[in-house]
């Protein structure tokens, strides 16, 4: 066996062979099953794109109708899931709530038949159908309200906005939200997808696969960056303060949220589309107070860090779009998860097709052949007041 060089973060190391999506980070190209993201954003819908990703080809009209019907039929949650959510603290992060709920689905649909195509189909439908309902339900319950039941006459995107805001969305808002879902549906082997694949490779159930991916997406270096972008724009506060902010970040070598990408060394093609969508929304519903700051920030960062390939990523403009759609900031990442579930499930299915459990190796850097020291012979450690450590508050 060849001994490979250690690459932190597995940068550049292929973890699988996949036919789901393709990225060219130098040219700013993203394709799902060979179709450019720009075409899908313009002509497709999220559910049709999810079908394409998971089943490998665009559906026929009958297949799409059947898929949409199944998803509509499974949108409702079991009352026990809703009861479980009622016990969650209102101050808890919605990503944690979503992770718990996704895992809990495994309790209700516990039969595991990974070699049965009907089981795979049911799991795909259930997860895609129920994740938006769970996200919207948690949002209403933490405000002390009853969750809103899904409406069968509304599209996937319109129904989510309806359940969230308790009123039917404007058709342009619903269409733009649907495009956002399409843009976030898949992106090769990123951290959360890799997490999904590792979990899938143990042949556990798909609910555990999605729960593991949700937990991974939550981090600020991954899906959580879209929230951080809004806090950052808020903190900058005005166009005049943008350049001093960038200078300071560069001097302190701190990360500017919504910029940079492991793969893209040019502007992320999804950021370009999202920026246009944001502008369409501003034209119809009014400008966002942070947009001018965002434009100046893009300009300043490109000038300062463009030589390192640091440009806006997908998270930079998505938050501005979501704000205009009435989505609270801490739901941005759960919304990302609603979309990315399609990609995770596509990779789950692909992984099952040619599975080998993930078991990488490591380079050991610790000591060897140490002697065991009994507890009574080890030094006592006291805090600065000479007290023994206090237990954590329960
Ligand atoms: N702000 C400032 N400098 C940056 C940024 C940034 N956002 N991103 C990269 N750089 C710099 C690095 O400091 C490094 O400089 P150096 O060579 O002088 O040390 C250089 O660009 C290369 O960066 P890497 O650390 O090699 O990039 P890596 O591929 O490890 O990181 C990541 C990618 C994690 C996305 C990074 O760009 C980052 O932290 N961005 C901010 C968080 C963010 O927006 N995450 C969302 C990513 S998209 C997604 O997950 C959906």
Short mmCIF file of C-alpha atoms and ligand atoms in Angstrom, two decimals:
data_model
loop_
_atom_site.label_atom_id
_atom_site.label_comp_id
_atom_site.label_asym_id
_atom_site.label_seq_id
_atom_site.Cartn_x
_atom_site.Cartn_y
_atom_site.Cartn_z
CA UNK A 1 0.00 0.00 0.00
CA UNK A 2 1.31 3.49 -0.90
CA UNK A 3 1.91 5.76 2.10
CA UNK A 4 0.27 9.12 1.34
CA UNK A 5 1.35 12.55 2.48
CA UNK A 6 -0.77 13.89 5.38
CA UNK A 7 -3.05 16.73 4.17
CA UNK A 8 -4.89 18.62 6.96
CA UNK A 9 -8.62 18.74 6.22
CA UNK A 10 -8.02 16.04 3.56
CA UNK A 11 -7.56 18.91 1.12
CA UNK A 12 -7.44 17.64 -2.44
CA UNK A 13 -7.77 13.98 -1.44
CA UNK A 14 -10.59 12.16 -3.27
CA UNK A 15 -12.91 10.50 -0.74
CA UNK A 16 -15.15 8.84 -3.32
CA UNK A 17 -16.07 8.55 -6.98
CA UNK A 18 -19.35 10.32 -7.64
CA UNK A 19 -21.57 11.25 -10.58
CA UNK A 20 -23.83 13.60 -8.61
CA UNK A 21 -22.26 17.04 -9.00
CA UNK A 22 -19.24 18.70 -10.55
CA UNK A 23 -17.35 21.82 -9.47
CA UNK A 24 -14.62 23.72 -11.28
CA UNK A 25 -13.29 26.10 -8.65
CA UNK A 26 -11.07 28.03 -11.07
CA UNK A 27 -13.80 28.71 -13.61
CA UNK A 28 -16.69 29.04 -11.15
CA UNK A 29 -18.68 26.12 -12.59
CA UNK A 30 -21.22 24.02 -10.69
CA UNK A 31 -23.25 21.27 -12.37
CA UNK A 32 -25.76 18.80 -10.96
CA UNK A 33 -25.67 15.55 -12.97
CA UNK A 34 -23.97 17.52 -15.75
CA UNK A 35 -26.54 20.36 -15.91
CA UNK A 36 -25.27 23.87 -15.12
CA UNK A 37 -26.64 25.43 -11.94
CA UNK A 38 -27.68 28.55 -13.90
CA UNK A 39 -30.04 26.49 -16.10
CA UNK A 40 -31.52 24.67 -13.14
CA UNK A 41 -32.03 27.94 -11.25
CA UNK A 42 -33.83 29.44 -14.22
CA UNK A 43 -35.88 26.51 -15.49
CA UNK A 44 -36.25 23.85 -12.80
CA UNK A 45 -37.87 23.62 -9.38
CA UNK A 46 -36.29 22.39 -6.17
CA UNK A 47 -38.26 19.13 -6.13
CA UNK A 48 -37.43 18.38 -9.75
CA UNK A 49 -33.76 19.13 -8.98
CA UNK A 50 -33.90 16.89 -5.90
CA UNK A 51 -35.29 14.11 -8.10
CA UNK A 52 -32.48 14.68 -10.60
CA UNK A 53 -29.83 14.51 -7.88
CA UNK A 54 -31.22 11.47 -6.10
CA UNK A 55 -32.46 9.33 -8.99
CA UNK A 56 -29.82 10.41 -11.49
CA UNK A 57 -31.94 11.93 -14.29
CA UNK A 58 -34.65 14.51 -14.89
CA UNK A 59 -38.09 13.01 -14.18
CA UNK A 60 -40.77 12.50 -16.81
CA UNK A 61 -43.92 14.60 -16.21
CA UNK A 62 -45.60 11.55 -14.60
CA UNK A 63 -42.61 10.79 -12.39
CA UNK A 64 -42.45 14.39 -11.21
CA UNK A 65 -46.17 14.48 -10.51
CA UNK A 66 -45.90 11.24 -8.51
CA UNK A 67 -42.88 12.51 -6.54
CA UNK A 68 -44.58 15.83 -5.72
CA UNK A 69 -47.74 14.00 -4.70
CA UNK A 70 -45.81 11.71 -2.33
CA UNK A 71 -43.97 14.64 -0.77
CA UNK A 72 -47.23 16.57 -0.23
CA UNK A 73 -48.80 13.49 1.35
CA UNK A 74 -45.96 13.04 3.87
CA UNK A 75 -45.52 16.67 4.96
CA UNK A 76 -47.38 16.28 8.26
CA UNK A 77 -45.58 15.34 11.47
CA UNK A 78 -46.62 12.69 13.95
CA UNK A 79 -48.04 14.37 17.05
CA UNK A 80 -45.36 12.71 19.18
CA UNK A 81 -42.67 14.57 17.23
CA UNK A 82 -44.54 17.80 17.87
CA UNK A 83 -44.88 16.90 21.56
CA UNK A 84 -41.18 16.17 21.73
CA UNK A 85 -40.45 19.59 20.21
CA UNK A 86 -42.63 21.27 22.84
CA UNK A 87 -40.08 20.13 25.44
CA UNK A 88 -37.17 21.80 23.63
CA UNK A 89 -35.94 25.05 25.23
CA UNK A 90 -37.01 28.14 23.26
CA UNK A 91 -33.47 29.43 23.52
CA UNK A 92 -32.04 26.32 21.82
CA UNK A 93 -30.62 26.72 18.34
CA UNK A 94 -33.02 25.54 15.58
CA UNK A 95 -30.21 23.45 14.06
CA UNK A 96 -30.00 21.45 17.29
CA UNK A 97 -33.78 21.05 17.23
CA UNK A 98 -33.65 19.89 13.62
CA UNK A 99 -30.85 17.43 14.32
CA UNK A 100 -32.80 15.93 17.23
CA UNK A 101 -36.01 15.69 15.16
CA UNK A 102 -34.27 14.14 12.14
CA UNK A 103 -32.74 11.50 14.41
CA UNK A 104 -36.10 10.96 16.15
CA UNK A 105 -37.74 10.07 12.82
CA UNK A 106 -35.64 6.91 12.97
CA UNK A 107 -37.64 5.86 16.04
CA UNK A 108 -40.89 6.00 14.12
CA UNK A 109 -39.66 4.42 10.90
CA UNK A 110 -37.29 1.93 12.44
CA UNK A 111 -37.44 -0.82 9.85
CA UNK A 112 -34.06 -0.80 8.10
CA UNK A 113 -34.13 -2.43 4.66
CA UNK A 114 -31.32 -0.80 2.73
CA UNK A 115 -31.54 -3.32 -0.11
CA UNK A 116 -35.23 -2.57 -0.72
CA UNK A 117 -35.81 0.20 -3.32
CA UNK A 118 -39.24 0.91 -1.78
CA UNK A 119 -37.58 1.59 1.61
CA UNK A 120 -35.09 3.96 -0.03
CA UNK A 121 -37.88 5.78 -1.86
CA UNK A 122 -39.98 6.10 1.34
CA UNK A 123 -37.05 7.42 3.36
CA UNK A 124 -36.20 10.02 0.68
CA UNK A 125 -39.81 11.18 0.52
CA UNK A 126 -40.27 11.31 4.30
CA UNK A 127 -37.11 13.29 4.94
CA UNK A 128 -37.65 15.80 2.13
CA UNK A 129 -41.30 16.18 3.12
CA UNK A 130 -40.89 16.50 6.88
CA UNK A 131 -37.72 18.57 7.34
CA UNK A 132 -39.40 21.86 6.30
CA UNK A 133 -42.38 21.11 8.54
CA UNK A 134 -40.06 20.44 11.49
CA UNK A 135 -38.14 23.69 10.93
CA UNK A 136 -41.34 25.77 10.68
CA UNK A 137 -42.96 23.99 13.64
CA UNK A 138 -40.00 24.69 15.93
CA UNK A 139 -40.07 28.35 14.94
CA UNK A 140 -43.75 28.74 15.85
CA UNK A 141 -43.54 26.66 19.02
CA UNK A 142 -40.62 28.61 20.42
CA UNK A 143 -42.78 31.73 20.03
CA UNK A 144 -45.46 29.95 22.05
CA UNK A 145 -47.75 29.29 19.07
CA UNK A 146 -49.22 26.10 17.67
CA UNK A 147 -47.51 24.90 14.49
CA UNK A 148 -49.31 25.60 11.23
CA UNK A 149 -50.41 22.54 9.28
CA UNK A 150 -48.97 22.18 5.77
CA UNK A 151 -51.23 23.15 2.86
CA UNK A 152 -51.57 20.66 0.03
CA UNK A 153 -52.44 23.30 -2.56
CA UNK A 154 -49.10 25.10 -2.13
CA UNK A 155 -45.77 24.27 -3.75
CA UNK A 156 -42.88 22.97 -1.62
CA UNK A 157 -41.31 26.44 -1.28
CA UNK A 158 -44.58 28.35 -0.87
CA UNK A 159 -45.80 25.89 1.75
CA UNK A 160 -42.66 26.34 3.85
CA UNK A 161 -42.96 30.14 3.81
CA UNK A 162 -46.67 29.79 4.61
CA UNK A 163 -45.99 27.49 7.61
CA UNK A 164 -43.28 29.84 8.83
CA UNK A 165 -44.95 33.23 8.43
CA UNK A 166 -48.56 32.05 8.86
CA UNK A 167 -49.64 33.68 5.60
CA UNK A 168 -49.49 32.74 1.94
CA UNK A 169 -46.32 34.15 0.36
CA UNK A 170 -46.13 36.46 -2.63
CA UNK A 171 -45.55 34.30 -5.78
CA UNK A 172 -42.23 36.06 -6.53
CA UNK A 173 -41.02 35.42 -2.97
CA UNK A 174 -42.00 31.74 -3.25
CA UNK A 175 -40.26 31.35 -6.62
CA UNK A 176 -37.09 33.02 -5.34
CA UNK A 177 -37.08 30.83 -2.26
CA UNK A 178 -37.46 27.77 -4.47
CA UNK A 179 -34.41 28.89 -6.49
CA UNK A 180 -32.44 29.34 -3.25
CA UNK A 181 -33.24 25.74 -2.36
CA UNK A 182 -32.07 24.58 -5.80
CA UNK A 183 -28.80 26.51 -5.41
CA UNK A 184 -28.09 24.94 -2.00
CA UNK A 185 -29.20 21.40 -2.86
CA UNK A 186 -25.79 19.85 -3.52
CA UNK A 187 -22.11 20.67 -3.59
CA UNK A 188 -19.84 17.61 -3.97
CA UNK A 189 -17.95 16.33 -0.93
CA UNK A 190 -18.20 19.20 1.52
CA UNK A 191 -17.99 18.63 5.30
CA UNK A 192 -21.66 17.76 5.91
CA UNK A 193 -21.90 15.52 2.85
CA UNK A 194 -18.75 13.72 3.90
CA UNK A 195 -20.25 13.29 7.34
CA UNK A 196 -23.41 11.84 5.72
CA UNK A 197 -21.30 9.45 3.65
CA UNK A 198 -19.24 8.25 6.61
CA UNK A 199 -22.43 7.61 8.58
CA UNK A 200 -24.09 5.94 5.57
CA UNK A 201 -21.09 3.66 5.10
CA UNK A 202 -21.85 1.95 8.43
CA UNK A 203 -25.24 0.93 6.94
CA UNK A 204 -27.18 2.76 9.62
CA UNK A 205 -30.60 4.24 8.83
CA UNK A 206 -31.05 7.34 6.64
CA UNK A 207 -32.44 9.40 9.56
CA UNK A 208 -29.12 8.97 11.39
CA UNK A 209 -27.32 9.89 8.16
CA UNK A 210 -29.24 13.16 7.85
CA UNK A 211 -28.98 13.91 11.59
CA UNK A 212 -25.21 13.55 11.40
CA UNK A 213 -25.03 15.83 8.37
CA UNK A 214 -27.24 18.45 10.05
CA UNK A 215 -24.87 18.52 13.03
CA UNK A 216 -21.93 19.06 10.72
CA UNK A 217 -23.63 21.75 8.66
CA UNK A 218 -24.30 23.75 11.83
CA UNK A 219 -20.69 24.89 12.31
CA UNK A 220 -19.69 28.51 11.52
CA UNK A 221 -17.07 27.42 9.00
CA UNK A 222 -19.75 25.59 7.01
CA UNK A 223 -23.50 26.30 6.81
CA UNK A 224 -23.46 28.46 9.94
CA UNK A 225 -21.55 31.18 8.08
CA UNK A 226 -24.76 32.66 6.58
CA UNK A 227 -25.92 33.74 10.05
CA UNK A 228 -22.51 35.15 10.87
CA UNK A 229 -22.60 37.26 7.70
CA UNK A 230 -25.65 39.15 8.95
CA UNK A 231 -24.10 39.72 12.40
CA UNK A 232 -20.95 40.96 10.67
CA UNK A 233 -22.87 43.41 8.42
CA UNK A 234 -24.76 44.60 11.49
CA UNK A 235 -21.51 45.05 13.41
CA UNK A 236 -19.89 47.02 10.54
CA UNK A 237 -22.94 49.28 10.56
CA UNK A 238 -22.13 51.71 7.71
CA UNK A 239 -20.42 51.83 4.31
CA UNK A 240 -17.66 54.13 5.68
CA UNK A 241 -16.65 51.51 8.25
CA UNK A 242 -16.20 48.71 5.71
CA UNK A 243 -12.59 49.37 4.71
CA UNK A 244 -11.29 49.86 8.29
CA UNK A 245 -13.09 46.59 9.17
CA UNK A 246 -11.37 44.72 6.33
CA UNK A 247 -7.98 46.26 7.20
CA UNK A 248 -8.42 45.15 10.80
CA UNK A 249 -9.44 41.59 9.83
CA UNK A 250 -6.46 41.27 7.50
CA UNK A 251 -4.07 42.62 10.18
CA UNK A 252 -5.47 40.20 12.77
CA UNK A 253 -5.69 37.36 10.21
CA UNK A 254 -9.33 36.81 11.19
CA UNK A 255 -11.82 35.23 8.80
CA UNK A 256 -14.35 37.42 7.05
CA UNK A 257 -17.59 35.47 6.98
CA UNK A 258 -19.18 34.63 3.64
CA UNK A 259 -15.81 34.81 1.85
CA UNK A 260 -13.39 32.12 0.76
CA UNK A 261 -13.95 28.55 -0.21
CA UNK A 262 -11.90 25.38 -0.21
CA UNK A 263 -12.74 24.79 -3.89
CA UNK A 264 -13.74 28.13 -5.49
CA UNK A 265 -10.93 30.54 -6.11
CA UNK A 266 -13.26 32.92 -7.98
CA UNK A 267 -16.71 34.24 -6.99
CA UNK A 268 -18.97 31.30 -6.20
CA UNK A 269 -21.48 30.98 -9.10
CA UNK A 270 -24.28 30.58 -6.54
CA UNK A 271 -23.34 33.91 -4.95
CA UNK A 272 -23.71 35.59 -8.36
CA UNK A 273 -27.24 34.17 -8.79
CA UNK A 274 -28.21 34.92 -5.18
CA UNK A 275 -27.10 38.51 -5.54
CA UNK A 276 -29.40 38.90 -8.57
CA UNK A 277 -32.27 37.32 -6.63
CA UNK A 278 -31.65 39.71 -3.73
CA UNK A 279 -31.85 42.64 -6.15
CA UNK A 280 -35.16 41.35 -7.57
CA UNK A 281 -36.58 41.15 -4.07
CA UNK A 282 -35.32 44.63 -3.15
CA UNK A 283 -36.93 46.02 -6.31
CA UNK A 284 -40.33 44.62 -5.34
CA UNK A 285 -40.25 44.82 -1.54
CA UNK A 286 -37.74 47.59 -0.78
CA UNK A 287 -33.97 47.81 -0.24
CA UNK A 288 -32.20 46.03 2.64
CA UNK A 289 -30.29 48.36 4.97
CA UNK A 290 -27.22 46.09 4.76
CA UNK A 291 -27.01 45.73 0.96
CA UNK A 292 -24.80 48.81 0.36
CA UNK A 293 -22.46 47.60 3.10
CA UNK A 294 -22.35 44.14 1.50
CA UNK A 295 -21.47 45.60 -1.93
CA UNK A 296 -18.66 47.70 -0.46
CA UNK A 297 -17.42 44.70 1.53
CA UNK A 298 -17.28 42.52 -1.59
CA UNK A 299 -15.29 45.24 -3.35
CA UNK A 300 -12.87 45.77 -0.44
CA UNK A 301 -12.27 42.06 0.22
CA UNK A 302 -11.73 41.33 -3.48
CA UNK A 303 -9.10 44.10 -3.63
CA UNK A 304 -7.38 42.97 -0.43
CA UNK A 305 -7.68 39.18 -0.61
CA UNK A 306 -8.55 38.44 -4.24
CA UNK A 307 -4.93 37.40 -4.90
CA UNK A 308 -5.50 34.53 -2.42
CA UNK A 309 -8.68 33.49 -4.23
CA UNK A 310 -10.93 34.86 -1.49
CA UNK A 311 -14.27 35.98 -3.00
CA UNK A 312 -17.92 35.78 -1.89
CA UNK A 313 -19.20 32.25 -1.30
CA UNK A 314 -22.80 30.99 -1.31
CA UNK A 315 -23.38 32.27 2.22
CA UNK A 316 -22.60 35.91 1.50
CA UNK A 317 -25.81 36.97 -0.26
CA UNK A 318 -28.16 34.19 0.85
CA UNK A 319 -28.77 35.86 4.23
CA UNK A 320 -29.89 39.10 2.57
CA UNK A 321 -32.37 37.13 0.45
CA UNK A 322 -33.68 35.21 3.47
CA UNK A 323 -34.10 38.37 5.53
CA UNK A 324 -36.30 39.85 2.82
CA UNK A 325 -38.36 36.65 2.78
CA UNK A 326 -39.07 37.10 6.50
CA UNK A 327 -36.86 34.24 7.65
CA UNK A 328 -35.25 34.82 11.08
CA UNK A 329 -31.45 34.82 11.12
CA UNK A 330 -31.05 31.64 13.17
CA UNK A 331 -33.21 29.76 10.66
CA UNK A 332 -30.82 30.46 7.78
CA UNK A 333 -28.80 27.30 8.41
CA UNK A 334 -31.89 25.08 8.91
CA UNK A 335 -33.14 26.45 5.58
CA UNK A 336 -29.79 25.44 4.09
CA UNK A 337 -30.39 21.96 5.55
CA UNK A 338 -33.86 21.75 3.95
CA UNK A 339 -32.16 22.17 0.59
CA UNK A 340 -29.01 20.16 1.24
CA UNK A 341 -31.03 17.15 2.39
CA UNK A 342 -31.45 16.43 -1.34
CA UNK A 343 -27.67 16.22 -1.81
CA UNK A 344 -27.13 14.20 1.35
CA UNK A 345 -29.76 11.69 0.26
CA UNK A 346 -28.25 11.46 -3.22
CA UNK A 347 -24.87 10.65 -1.67
CA UNK A 348 -26.47 8.20 0.78
CA UNK A 349 -28.02 6.33 -2.14
CA UNK A 350 -24.79 6.44 -4.14
CA UNK A 351 -22.79 5.24 -1.13
CA UNK A 352 -25.09 2.25 -0.67
CA UNK A 353 -24.57 1.31 -4.32
CA UNK A 354 -20.88 0.57 -3.81
CA UNK A 355 -20.33 0.64 -0.08
CA UNK A 356 -17.12 0.21 1.85
CA UNK A 357 -17.04 1.46 5.42
CA UNK A 358 -14.89 4.59 5.82
CA UNK A 359 -11.87 3.79 7.93
CA UNK A 360 -8.98 6.19 7.19
CA UNK A 361 -5.66 5.95 8.92
CA UNK A 362 -3.72 8.43 11.06
CA UNK A 363 -0.18 9.45 11.79
CA UNK A 364 0.37 8.87 15.51
CA UNK A 365 2.26 11.73 17.21
CA UNK A 366 1.87 10.81 20.91
CA UNK A 367 4.24 9.10 23.37
CA UNK A 368 4.78 5.32 23.50
CA UNK A 369 5.58 2.81 26.25
CA UNK A 370 4.53 5.05 29.16
CA UNK A 371 4.12 3.67 32.71
CA UNK A 372 0.75 3.89 34.44
CA UNK A 373 0.79 6.27 37.48
CA UNK A 374 -1.74 5.40 40.21
CA UNK A 375 -4.26 8.11 41.13
CA UNK A 376 -2.82 8.75 44.61
CA UNK A 377 0.61 9.42 43.12
CA UNK A 378 -0.60 12.06 40.66
CA UNK A 379 -0.35 15.79 41.58
CA UNK A 380 -3.47 17.48 43.02
CA UNK A 381 -4.71 20.37 40.87
CA UNK A 382 -6.45 23.29 42.62
CA UNK A 383 -8.00 26.39 41.12
CA UNK A 384 -6.47 29.86 41.69
CA UNK A 385 -8.34 30.22 45.03
CA UNK A 386 -6.92 26.95 46.32
CA UNK A 387 -10.31 25.23 45.94
CA UNK A 388 -10.98 21.89 44.35
CA UNK A 389 -12.89 22.21 41.05
CA UNK A 390 -16.64 22.78 41.50
CA UNK A 391 -19.14 20.66 39.58
CA UNK A 392 -20.90 22.28 36.61
CA UNK A 393 -24.31 23.81 37.30
CA UNK A 394 -26.83 21.18 36.22
N1 LIG B 1 -11.33 35.81 5.37
C1 LIG B 1 -10.01 36.16 5.36
N2 LIG B 1 -9.03 35.39 4.84
C2 LIG B 1 -9.41 34.22 4.31
C3 LIG B 1 -10.73 33.79 4.30
C4 LIG B 1 -11.71 34.65 4.85
N3 LIG B 1 -12.99 34.32 4.87
N4 LIG B 1 -10.80 32.58 3.73
C5 LIG B 1 -9.55 32.24 3.39
N5 LIG B 1 -8.70 33.24 3.75
C6 LIG B 1 -7.27 33.26 3.55
C7 LIG B 1 -6.59 32.43 4.63
O1 LIG B 1 -6.29 33.17 5.77
C8 LIG B 1 -5.37 31.92 3.89
O2 LIG B 1 -4.40 32.94 3.92
P1 LIG B 1 -2.83 32.55 4.11
O3 LIG B 1 -2.49 31.71 2.92
O4 LIG B 1 -2.13 33.87 4.15
O5 LIG B 1 -2.75 31.80 5.41
C9 LIG B 1 -5.84 31.77 2.46
O6 LIG B 1 -6.96 32.66 2.30
C10 LIG B 1 -6.28 30.36 2.11
O7 LIG B 1 -7.25 29.96 3.03
P2 LIG B 1 -7.40 28.49 3.60
O8 LIG B 1 -7.44 28.57 5.11
O9 LIG B 1 -6.39 27.59 2.99
O10 LIG B 1 -8.79 28.12 3.08
P3 LIG B 1 -9.59 26.81 3.48
O11 LIG B 1 -9.89 26.09 2.23
O12 LIG B 1 -8.91 26.04 4.56
O13 LIG B 1 -10.91 27.43 4.13
C11 LIG B 1 -13.06 28.23 4.42
C12 LIG B 1 -12.10 27.55 3.46
C13 LIG B 1 -13.15 27.44 5.74
C14 LIG B 1 -14.44 28.28 3.81
C15 LIG B 1 -12.53 29.67 4.71
O14 LIG B 1 -12.48 30.39 3.50
C16 LIG B 1 -13.35 30.41 5.74
O15 LIG B 1 -13.13 30.22 6.94
N6 LIG B 1 -14.33 31.28 5.28
C17 LIG B 1 -15.17 31.99 6.21
C18 LIG B 1 -16.31 31.12 6.67
C19 LIG B 1 -17.31 30.86 5.56
O16 LIG B 1 -17.76 31.77 4.89
N7 LIG B 1 -17.70 29.59 5.42
C20 LIG B 1 -18.69 29.15 4.41
C21 LIG B 1 -18.03 28.38 3.32
S1 LIG B 1 -19.20 27.88 2.09
C22 LIG B 1 -20.03 26.63 2.83
O17 LIG B 1 -19.55 25.92 3.66
C23 LIG B 1 -21.43 26.42 2.45
#
